[in-house]
PDB file of C-alpha atoms in Angstrom:
ATOM      1  CA  MET A 365     135.578 -96.988   2.275  1.00 50.00           C
ATOM      2  CA  ARG A 366     131.961 -96.488   1.585  1.00 55.00           C
ATOM      3  CA  ARG A 367     130.388 -93.402   3.154  1.00 56.00           C
ATOM      4  CA  LEU A 368     127.374 -94.068   5.403  1.00 54.00           C
ATOM      5  CA  GLU A 369     124.409 -91.906   4.631  1.00 57.00           C
ATOM      6  CA  LYS A 370     121.766 -90.956   7.176  1.00 55.00           C
ATOM      7  CA  LYS A 371     118.242 -91.426   5.876  1.00 61.00           C
ATOM      8  CA  GLY A 372     115.143 -89.607   7.153  1.00 63.00           C
ATOM      9  CA  PHE A 373     111.692 -88.328   6.148  1.00 65.00           C
ATOM     10  CA  THR A 374     111.583 -85.658   3.536  1.00 76.00           C
ATOM     11  CA  LEU A 375     109.581 -82.491   4.156  1.00 73.00           C
ATOM     12  CA  ILE A 376     107.015 -83.609   1.689  1.00 77.00           C
ATOM     13  CA  GLU A 377     106.521 -86.980   3.456  1.00 72.00           C
ATOM     14  CA  LEU A 378     106.070 -85.215   6.860  1.00 77.00           C
ATOM     15  CA  LEU A 379     103.528 -82.867   5.351  1.00 78.00           C
ATOM     16  CA  VAL A 380     101.628 -85.840   3.871  1.00 79.00           C
ATOM     17  CA  VAL A 381     101.543 -87.610   7.230  1.00 78.00           C
ATOM     18  CA  ILE A 382     100.351 -84.464   9.034  1.00 82.00           C
ATOM     19  CA  ALA A 383      97.658 -84.011   6.397  1.00 80.00           C
ATOM     20  CA  ILE A 384      96.455 -87.564   6.840  1.00 81.00           C
ATOM     21  CA  ILE A 385      96.388 -87.274  10.643  1.00 81.00           C
ATOM     22  CA  SER A 386      94.456 -83.989  10.362  1.00 78.00           C
ATOM     23  CA  ILE A 387      91.923 -85.582   8.072  1.00 80.00           C
ATOM     24  CA  LEU A 388      91.422 -88.567  10.411  1.00 75.00           C
ATOM     25  CA  ALA A 389      91.124 -86.310  13.378  1.00 71.00           C
ATOM     26  CA  ALA A 390      88.435 -84.171  11.643  1.00 72.00           C
ATOM     27  CA  ILE A 391      86.491 -87.347  10.894  1.00 74.00           C
ATOM     28  CA  LEU A 392      86.909 -89.100  14.237  1.00 63.00           C
ATOM     29  CA  PHE A 393      86.546 -86.307  16.796  1.00 62.00           C
ATOM     30  CA  PRO A 394      82.889 -85.647  15.974  1.00 67.00           C
ATOM     31  CA  VAL A 395      82.308 -89.481  16.143  1.00 56.00           C
ATOM     32  CA  PHE A 396      83.917 -89.661  19.529  1.00 57.00           C
ATOM     33  CA  ALA A 397      81.947 -86.650  20.787  1.00 63.00           C
ATOM     34  CA  ARG A 398      78.701 -88.192  19.601  1.00 63.00           C
ATOM     35  CA  ALA A 399      79.583 -91.533  21.253  1.00 66.00           C
ATOM     36  CA  ARG A 400      80.346 -89.695  24.534  1.00 76.00           C
ATOM     37  CA  GLU A 401      77.042 -87.779  24.301  1.00 77.00           C
ATOM     38  CA  ASN A 402      75.175 -91.041  23.634  1.00 75.00           C
ATOM     39  CA  ALA A 403      76.644 -92.451  26.771  1.00 81.00           C
ATOM     40  CA  ARG A 404      75.461 -89.541  28.746  1.00 80.00           C
ATOM     41  CA  ARG A 405      71.995 -89.773  27.317  1.00 87.00           C
ATOM     42  CA  THR A 406      71.917 -93.450  28.239  1.00 91.00           C
ATOM     43  CA  THR A 407      72.918 -92.522  31.772  1.00 92.00           C
ATOM     44  CA  CYS A 408      70.109 -89.963  31.922  1.00 93.00           C
ATOM     45  CA  LEU A 409      67.547 -92.611  30.640  1.00 94.00           C
ATOM     46  CA  SER A 410      68.852 -95.016  33.261  1.00 94.00           C
ATOM     47  CA  ASN A 411      68.384 -92.372  35.980  1.00 94.00           C
ATOM     48  CA  LEU A 412      64.736 -91.702  34.831  1.00 96.00           C
ATOM     49  CA  LYS A 413      64.027 -95.450  34.631  1.00 96.00           C
ATOM     50  CA  GLN A 414      65.127 -95.884  38.300  1.00 96.00           C
ATOM     51  CA  ILE A 415      63.244 -92.757  39.320  1.00 96.00           C
ATOM     52  CA  GLY A 416      60.094 -93.962  37.511  1.00 96.00           C
ATOM     53  CA  LEU A 417      60.352 -97.411  39.194  1.00 96.00           C
ATOM     54  CA  GLY A 418      60.821 -95.608  42.489  1.00 96.00           C
ATOM     55  CA  ILE A 419      57.600 -93.611  41.989  1.00 97.00           C
ATOM     56  CA  MET A 420      55.741 -96.781  41.005  1.00 96.00           C
ATOM     57  CA  GLN A 421      56.960 -98.459  44.164  1.00 96.00           C
ATOM     58  CA  TYR A 422      55.883 -95.409  46.204  1.00 97.00           C
ATOM     59  CA  THR A 423      52.366 -95.640  44.732  1.00 97.00           C
ATOM     60  CA  GLN A 424      52.019 -99.264  45.805  1.00 96.00           C
ATOM     61  CA  ASP A 425      52.740 -98.279  49.372  1.00 96.00           C
ATOM     62  CA  ASN A 426      50.449 -95.147  49.303  1.00 96.00           C
ATOM     63  CA  ASP A 427      47.066 -96.336  48.078  1.00 95.00           C
ATOM     64  CA  GLU A 428      48.138 -96.151  44.419  1.00 96.00           C
ATOM     65  CA  ARG A 429      48.573 -92.387  44.668  1.00 97.00           C
ATOM     66  CA  TYR A 430      51.582 -90.560  43.173  1.00 97.00           C
ATOM     67  CA  PRO A 431      53.858 -88.479  45.409  1.00 97.00           C
ATOM     68  CA  GLY A 432      53.284 -84.714  45.562  1.00 96.00           C
ATOM     69  CA  VAL A 433      55.608 -82.232  43.937  1.00 96.00           C
ATOM     70  CA  TYR A 434      56.570 -81.270  47.458  1.00 94.00           C
ATOM     71  CA  SER A 435      55.245 -81.531  50.984  1.00 92.00           C
ATOM     72  CA  ALA A 436      55.295 -79.258  53.963  1.00 90.00           C
ATOM     73  CA  ILE A 437      56.823 -80.684  57.186  1.00 90.00           C
ATOM     74  CA  ASN A 438      57.236 -79.363  60.693  1.00 88.00           C
ATOM     75  CA  ALA A 439      60.535 -77.748  61.419  1.00 79.00           C
ATOM     76  CA  ALA A 440      61.386 -80.539  63.894  1.00 82.00           C
ATOM     77  CA  ASP A 441      60.503 -83.307  61.458  1.00 88.00           C
ATOM     78  CA  ARG A 442      63.167 -85.249  59.580  1.00 88.00           C
ATOM     79  CA  THR A 443      62.993 -85.412  55.722  1.00 91.00           C
ATOM     80  CA  GLN A 444      62.858 -88.812  54.056  1.00 92.00           C
ATOM     81  CA  ASP A 445      66.530 -88.477  52.956  1.00 91.00           C
ATOM     82  CA  GLY A 446      67.755 -86.765  56.100  1.00 90.00           C
ATOM     83  CA  GLN A 447      68.741 -83.653  54.120  1.00 88.00           C
ATOM     84  CA  VAL A 448      67.500 -80.069  54.443  1.00 86.00           C
ATOM     85  CA  PHE A 449      67.194 -78.002  51.238  1.00 83.00           C
ATOM     86  CA  TYR A 450      64.554 -75.611  52.535  1.00 79.00           C
ATOM     87  CA  ALA A 451      63.215 -75.303  56.005  1.00 79.00           C
ATOM     88  CA  SER A 452      59.817 -77.149  56.589  1.00 84.00           C
ATOM     89  CA  PHE A 453      59.800 -78.429  53.036  1.00 87.00           C
ATOM     90  CA  GLN A 454      60.700 -81.596  51.170  1.00 92.00           C
ATOM     91  CA  SER A 455      60.723 -82.066  47.385  1.00 94.00           C
ATOM     92  CA  TRP A 456      59.430 -85.119  45.501  1.00 96.00           C
ATOM     93  CA  GLN A 457      63.038 -86.276  45.090  1.00 95.00           C
ATOM     94  CA  GLN A 458      63.294 -86.464  48.908  1.00 95.00           C
ATOM     95  CA  ILE A 459      59.882 -88.073  49.237  1.00 96.00           C
ATOM     96  CA  ILE A 460      60.748 -91.052  47.039  1.00 96.00           C
ATOM     97  CA  TYR A 461      64.350 -91.238  48.364  1.00 96.00           C
ATOM     98  CA  PRO A 462      63.638 -94.451  50.315  1.00 96.00           C
ATOM     99  CA  TYR A 463      62.847 -96.218  47.027  1.00 96.00           C
ATOM    100  CA  VAL A 464      65.864 -95.101  45.043  1.00 95.00           C
ATOM    101  CA  LYS A 465      68.583 -94.719  47.826  1.00 93.00           C
ATOM    102  CA  SER A 466      70.677 -92.263  45.807  1.00 91.00           C
ATOM    103  CA  HIS A 467      70.924 -88.512  45.395  1.00 91.00           C
ATOM    104  CA  GLN A 468      73.282 -88.729  42.340  1.00 90.00           C
ATOM    105  CA  MET A 469      70.398 -90.341  40.362  1.00 92.00           C
ATOM    106  CA  PHE A 470      68.577 -86.961  40.407  1.00 94.00           C
ATOM    107  CA  PHE A 471      71.451 -85.155  38.622  1.00 91.00           C
ATOM    108  CA  CYS A 472      71.589 -85.175  34.891  1.00 91.00           C
ATOM    109  CA  PRO A 473      75.218 -85.743  33.738  1.00 90.00           C
ATOM    110  CA  ASN A 474      74.876 -82.810  31.320  1.00 88.00           C
ATOM    111  CA  SER A 475      73.255 -80.481  33.788  1.00 86.00           C
ATOM    112  CA  LEU A 476      74.811 -77.180  34.593  1.00 82.00           C
ATOM    113  CA  SER A 477      73.545 -77.632  38.185  1.00 83.00           C
ATOM    114  CA  GLN A 478      75.710 -80.287  39.986  1.00 77.00           C
ATOM    115  CA  PRO A 479      76.232 -80.944  43.667  1.00 75.00           C
ATOM    116  CA  GLY A 480      78.888 -78.724  45.056  1.00 67.00           C
ATOM    117  CA  ALA A 481      78.607 -76.143  42.265  1.00 59.00           C
ATOM    118  CA  ASP A 482      78.173 -72.397  42.800  1.00 54.00           C
ATOM    119  CA  ILE A 483      74.690 -71.941  44.297  1.00 53.00           C
ATOM    120  CA  ALA A 484      74.287 -68.199  43.897  1.00 52.00           C
ATOM    121  CA  SER A 485      70.853 -68.609  42.258  1.00 54.00           C
ATOM    122  CA  THR A 486      69.714 -70.948  45.057  1.00 53.00           C
ATOM    123  CA  PRO A 487      70.962 -69.520  48.324  1.00 49.00           C
ATOM    124  CA  VAL A 488      70.944 -72.795  50.352  1.00 61.00           C
ATOM    125  CA  THR A 489      74.006 -74.101  52.101  1.00 68.00           C
ATOM    126  CA  ASN A 490      73.394 -77.754  51.316  1.00 81.00           C
ATOM    127  CA  PRO A 491      74.978 -78.418  47.876  1.00 79.00           C
ATOM    128  CA  LEU A 492      72.439 -81.185  47.186  1.00 84.00           C
ATOM    129  CA  ALA A 493      69.834 -78.404  46.861  1.00 83.00           C
ATOM    130  CA  ARG A 494      71.238 -77.986  43.314  1.00 82.00           C
ATOM    131  CA  LEU A 495      69.114 -80.897  42.233  1.00 83.00           C
ATOM    132  CA  LEU A 496      66.100 -78.518  42.521  1.00 86.00           C
ATOM    133  CA  ASN A 497      67.384 -76.508  39.521  1.00 85.00           C
ATOM    134  CA  SER A 498      68.281 -77.558  36.033  1.00 84.00           C
ATOM    135  CA  ASN A 499      67.970 -81.350  36.491  1.00 92.00           C
ATOM    136  CA  TYR A 500      64.713 -83.290  36.509  1.00 95.00           C
ATOM    137  CA  GLY A 501      61.209 -81.898  36.941  1.00 96.00           C
ATOM    138  CA  TYR A 502      58.012 -83.553  37.945  1.00 97.00           C
ATOM    139  CA  ASN A 503      54.667 -82.925  36.252  1.00 98.00           C
ATOM    140  CA  SER A 504      52.719 -80.702  38.636  1.00 97.00           C
ATOM    141  CA  PHE A 505      49.412 -81.818  37.152  1.00 97.00           C
ATOM    142  CA  ILE A 506      50.129 -85.348  38.423  1.00 98.00           C
ATOM    143  CA  GLY A 507      51.897 -84.457  41.718  1.00 96.00           C
ATOM    144  CA  VAL A 508      49.267 -81.894  42.658  1.00 95.00           C
ATOM    145  CA  ARG A 509      50.572 -80.081  45.817  1.00 86.00           C
ATOM    146  CA  LEU A 510      47.795 -81.115  48.292  1.00 88.00           C
ATOM    147  CA  ALA A 511      46.063 -83.865  46.250  1.00 94.00           C
ATOM    148  CA  PRO A 512      48.361 -85.863  44.083  1.00 96.00           C
ATOM    149  CA  LEU A 513      46.500 -88.006  41.503  1.00 97.00           C
ATOM    150  CA  SER A 514      45.865 -91.724  41.783  1.00 97.00           C
ATOM    151  CA  LEU A 515      47.054 -94.182  39.174  1.00 96.00           C
ATOM    152  CA  ALA A 516      43.526 -94.620  37.985  1.00 96.00           C
ATOM    153  CA  ALA A 517      43.072 -90.862  37.462  1.00 97.00           C
ATOM    154  CA  VAL A 518      45.674 -90.732  34.663  1.00 97.00           C
ATOM    155  CA  VAL A 519      43.764 -91.572  31.500  1.00 96.00           C
ATOM    156  CA  THR A 520      46.718 -92.716  29.356  1.00 96.00           C
ATOM    157  CA  PRO A 521      49.776 -93.331  31.551  1.00 96.00           C
ATOM    158  CA  ALA A 522      51.918 -94.631  28.703  1.00 96.00           C
ATOM    159  CA  THR A 523      51.739 -91.276  26.847  1.00 96.00           C
ATOM    160  CA  THR A 524      51.542 -88.793  29.767  1.00 97.00           C
ATOM    161  CA  TYR A 525      54.729 -87.025  30.812  1.00 98.00           C
ATOM    162  CA  MET A 526      55.662 -87.625  34.461  1.00 98.00           C
ATOM    163  CA  ILE A 527      59.352 -86.689  34.781  1.00 97.00           C
ATOM    164  CA  ALA A 528      61.338 -84.648  32.350  1.00 97.00           C
ATOM    165  CA  GLU A 529      64.617 -82.648  32.142  1.00 95.00           C
ATOM    166  CA  THR A 530      63.562 -79.153  32.990  1.00 94.00           C
ATOM    167  CA  GLY A 531      64.800 -75.981  34.595  1.00 92.00           C
ATOM    168  CA  VAL A 532      63.221 -76.534  38.005  1.00 92.00           C
ATOM    169  CA  TYR A 533      62.024 -79.492  40.098  1.00 93.00           C
ATOM    170  CA  SER A 534      58.446 -79.333  38.756  1.00 95.00           C
ATOM    171  CA  PHE A 535      56.883 -78.191  35.488  1.00 96.00           C
ATOM    172  CA  SER A 536      53.523 -77.241  34.024  1.00 96.00           C
ATOM    173  CA  HIS A 537      52.617 -76.293  30.354  1.00 97.00           C
ATOM    174  CA  THR A 538      54.149 -72.840  30.666  1.00 96.00           C
ATOM    175  CA  ASP A 539      57.490 -74.265  31.603  1.00 96.00           C
ATOM    176  CA  LEU A 540      57.434 -76.199  28.306  1.00 97.00           C
ATOM    177  CA  LYS A 541      55.974 -73.635  25.922  1.00 96.00           C
ATOM    178  CA  GLY A 542      56.988 -70.398  27.657  1.00 96.00           C
ATOM    179  CA  ASN A 543      54.650 -67.765  29.015  1.00 94.00           C
ATOM    180  CA  ALA A 544      52.136 -65.590  27.049  1.00 92.00           C
ATOM    181  CA  SER A 545      55.003 -63.672  25.526  1.00 94.00           C
ATOM    182  CA  ASN A 546      56.546 -66.908  24.193  1.00 96.00           C
ATOM    183  CA  ALA A 547      59.432 -66.703  26.581  1.00 97.00           C
ATOM    184  CA  TYR A 548      61.031 -68.452  29.574  1.00 97.00           C
ATOM    185  CA  SER A 549      62.175 -66.700  32.741  1.00 94.00           C
ATOM    186  CA  GLY A 550      64.465 -67.361  35.613  1.00 92.00           C
ATOM    187  CA  SER A 551      64.999 -71.109  36.023  1.00 91.00           C
ATOM    188  CA  TYR A 552      61.564 -71.877  34.478  1.00 94.00           C
ATOM    189  CA  TYR A 553      62.461 -73.266  31.111  1.00 96.00           C
ATOM    190  CA  LEU A 554      62.830 -76.403  28.950  1.00 97.00           C
ATOM    191  CA  PRO A 555      66.376 -77.370  27.903  1.00 95.00           C
ATOM    192  CA  GLY A 556      66.613 -76.855  24.235  1.00 95.00           C
ATOM    193  CA  GLY A 557      63.409 -74.815  24.118  1.00 96.00           C
ATOM    194  CA  GLY A 558      65.365 -72.017  22.559  1.00 95.00           C
ATOM    195  CA  ALA A 559      65.945 -74.079  19.450  1.00 93.00           C
ATOM    196  CA  ALA A 560      62.130 -74.551  19.263  1.00 93.00           C
ATOM    197  CA  ASN A 561      61.774 -70.741  18.947  1.00 94.00           C
ATOM    198  CA  VAL A 562      60.940 -69.972  22.650  1.00 97.00           C
ATOM    199  CA  SER A 563      62.912 -66.953  23.921  1.00 97.00           C
ATOM    200  CA  CYS A 564      65.505 -67.653  26.551  1.00 96.00           C
ATOM    201  CA  THR A 565      66.530 -64.030  27.131  1.00 96.00           C
ATOM    202  CA  GLY A 566      64.916 -63.969  30.607  1.00 95.00           C
ATOM    203  CA  VAL A 567      66.550 -67.133  31.832  1.00 94.00           C
ATOM    204  CA  LEU A 568      69.263 -66.944  34.513  1.00 91.00           C
ATOM    205  CA  ALA A 569      72.761 -66.398  33.004  1.00 90.00           C
ATOM    206  CA  GLU A 570      74.087 -69.749  34.236  1.00 88.00           C
ATOM    207  CA  PHE A 571      71.342 -71.613  32.478  1.00 91.00           C
ATOM    208  CA  GLN A 572      71.286 -69.752  29.134  1.00 93.00           C
ATOM    209  CA  SER A 573      73.219 -72.373  27.222  1.00 92.00           C
ATOM    210  CA  ASP A 574      71.060 -75.158  28.666  1.00 93.00           C
ATOM    211  CA  CYS A 575      67.899 -73.350  27.579  1.00 95.00           C
ATOM    212  CA  ASN A 576      69.176 -72.578  24.040  1.00 94.00           C
ATOM    213  CA  THR A 577      70.802 -75.840  23.071  1.00 89.00           C
ATOM    214  CA  GLY A 578      69.500 -78.503  25.448  1.00 86.00           C
ATOM    215  CA  ARG A 579      71.367 -81.427  26.867  1.00 89.00           C
ATOM    216  CA  HIS A 580      71.083 -84.417  24.494  1.00 89.00           C
ATOM    217  CA  PHE A 581      71.105 -83.695  20.727  1.00 86.00           C
ATOM    218  CA  ASN A 582      68.560 -80.843  21.173  1.00 88.00           C
ATOM    219  CA  GLY A 583      66.355 -83.068  23.100  1.00 92.00           C
ATOM    220  CA  VAL A 584      65.524 -84.306  26.657  1.00 94.00           C
ATOM    221  CA  THR A 585      64.800 -87.607  28.339  1.00 95.00           C
ATOM    222  CA  VAL A 586      61.234 -88.237  29.729  1.00 97.00           C
ATOM    223  CA  ALA A 587      59.727 -90.766  32.059  1.00 97.00           C
ATOM    224  CA  PHE A 588      56.007 -91.427  31.487  1.00 97.00           C
ATOM    225  CA  ALA A 589      53.309 -92.009  34.097  1.00 97.00           C
ATOM    226  CA  ASP A 590      53.619 -95.767  33.709  1.00 94.00           C
ATOM    227  CA  GLY A 591      57.334 -95.663  34.476  1.00 93.00           C
ATOM    228  CA  HIS A 592      58.873 -96.231  31.011  1.00 94.00           C
ATOM    229  CA  THR A 593      61.379 -93.734  29.567  1.00 95.00           C
ATOM    230  CA  LYS A 594      62.135 -92.237  26.162  1.00 95.00           C
ATOM    231  CA  TRP A 595      64.267 -89.476  24.573  1.00 95.00           C
ATOM    232  CA  LEU A 596      62.316 -86.727  22.779  1.00 95.00           C
ATOM    233  CA  LYS A 597      63.237 -83.616  20.786  1.00 95.00           C
ATOM    234  CA  SER A 598      62.649 -80.499  22.904  1.00 96.00           C
ATOM    235  CA  GLY A 599      60.362 -79.214  20.187  1.00 96.00           C
ATOM    236  CA  VAL A 600      57.936 -82.092  20.795  1.00 96.00           C
ATOM    237  CA  LEU A 601      57.563 -81.089  24.447  1.00 97.00           C
ATOM    238  CA  VAL A 602      57.078 -77.395  23.495  1.00 97.00           C
ATOM    239  CA  ALA A 603      54.325 -78.444  21.102  1.00 96.00           C
ATOM    240  CA  GLU A 604      52.578 -80.557  23.760  1.00 97.00           C
ATOM    241  CA  GLY A 605      52.775 -77.650  26.229  1.00 97.00           C
ATOM    242  CA  ARG A 606      51.053 -75.453  23.660  1.00 96.00           C
ATOM    243  CA  LYS A 607      48.210 -77.950  23.178  1.00 96.00           C
ATOM    244  CA  TYR A 608      47.281 -77.820  26.966  1.00 97.00           C
ATOM    245  CA  VAL A 609      44.059 -76.150  27.907  1.00 95.00           C
ATOM    246  CA  SER A 610      42.622 -76.041  31.374  1.00 94.00           C
ATOM    247  CA  THR A 611      39.249 -77.390  30.182  1.00 95.00           C
ATOM    248  CA  HIS A 612      41.031 -80.587  29.074  1.00 94.00           C
ATOM    249  CA  ALA A 613      39.309 -80.207  25.657  1.00 94.00           C
ATOM    250  CA  THR A 614      42.488 -80.872  23.712  1.00 94.00           C
ATOM    251  CA  PRO A 615      44.717 -83.952  24.269  1.00 96.00           C
ATOM    252  CA  SER A 616      48.184 -83.050  25.515  1.00 97.00           C
ATOM    253  CA  ALA A 617      50.953 -85.235  26.789  1.00 97.00           C
ATOM    254  CA  ILE A 618      51.273 -83.050  29.816  1.00 97.00           C
ATOM    255  CA  ASP A 619      47.557 -83.301  30.768  1.00 97.00           C
ATOM    256  CA  PRO A 620      46.749 -86.547  32.761  1.00 97.00           C
ATOM    257  CA  TYR A 621      43.040 -86.043  32.190  1.00 97.00           C
ATOM    258  CA  THR A 622      43.126 -86.369  28.417  1.00 96.00           C
ATOM    259  CA  ASP A 623      43.374 -89.399  26.108  1.00 93.00           C
ATOM    260  CA  ASN A 624      46.783 -88.763  24.586  1.00 87.00           C
ATOM    261  CA  PRO A 625      47.363 -90.571  21.380  1.00 83.00           C
ATOM    262  CA  GLY A 626      51.164 -90.699  21.885  1.00 70.00           C
TER     263      GLY A 626
END
């Protein structure tokens, strides 16, 4: 009788298969990671598009004037979104809430500051207060605290930054370029600014990685004063922050009073 032989893979064949799988994994994993990051960046752009539209709707109901960065309210007054982050205070996110109807929209998917996270650096019991740090910031030169600008006051709305991913809920030129020592501090920073040679050593520990590497391919998403959105390298925003001068003598994308070429 003929003897039956059991056949299987040889050691060499197994090693070849493992080597092929390893090569494919090395090629595909970065592709998958980039695809996932592209999806998050798209989500961020969508968030800012909705926020930009919400602000445009707000201006139509308020004599064509932008919302302020924040407003003071009486302790007994109710905020626009019914939430309390700080007593007698509501941020621009709360002011435009009736036009966007969502808190989640104010959270960047790549932000280190998400609702329900540890809030040691912001000692407020409401976890939604996390949207005030490390998510989206509003240009404080447009949303001037006591006298927000009108639509007509912004010289070139299509090239002036209105909302951007920043360390706090509002930003000025120093939050983009760093202070006089070329450094950020606390939660006042631009994500990815560290890659543009601004020091992140003074930033809160929980936001160090955000400051150094940014959120979307070393860049951030931006909504302009006319409502449209765009992704920009963090270094571009740092450069625009450095161009700003209080006399408005030099065009800067952060300065609503200058004719920014874009």
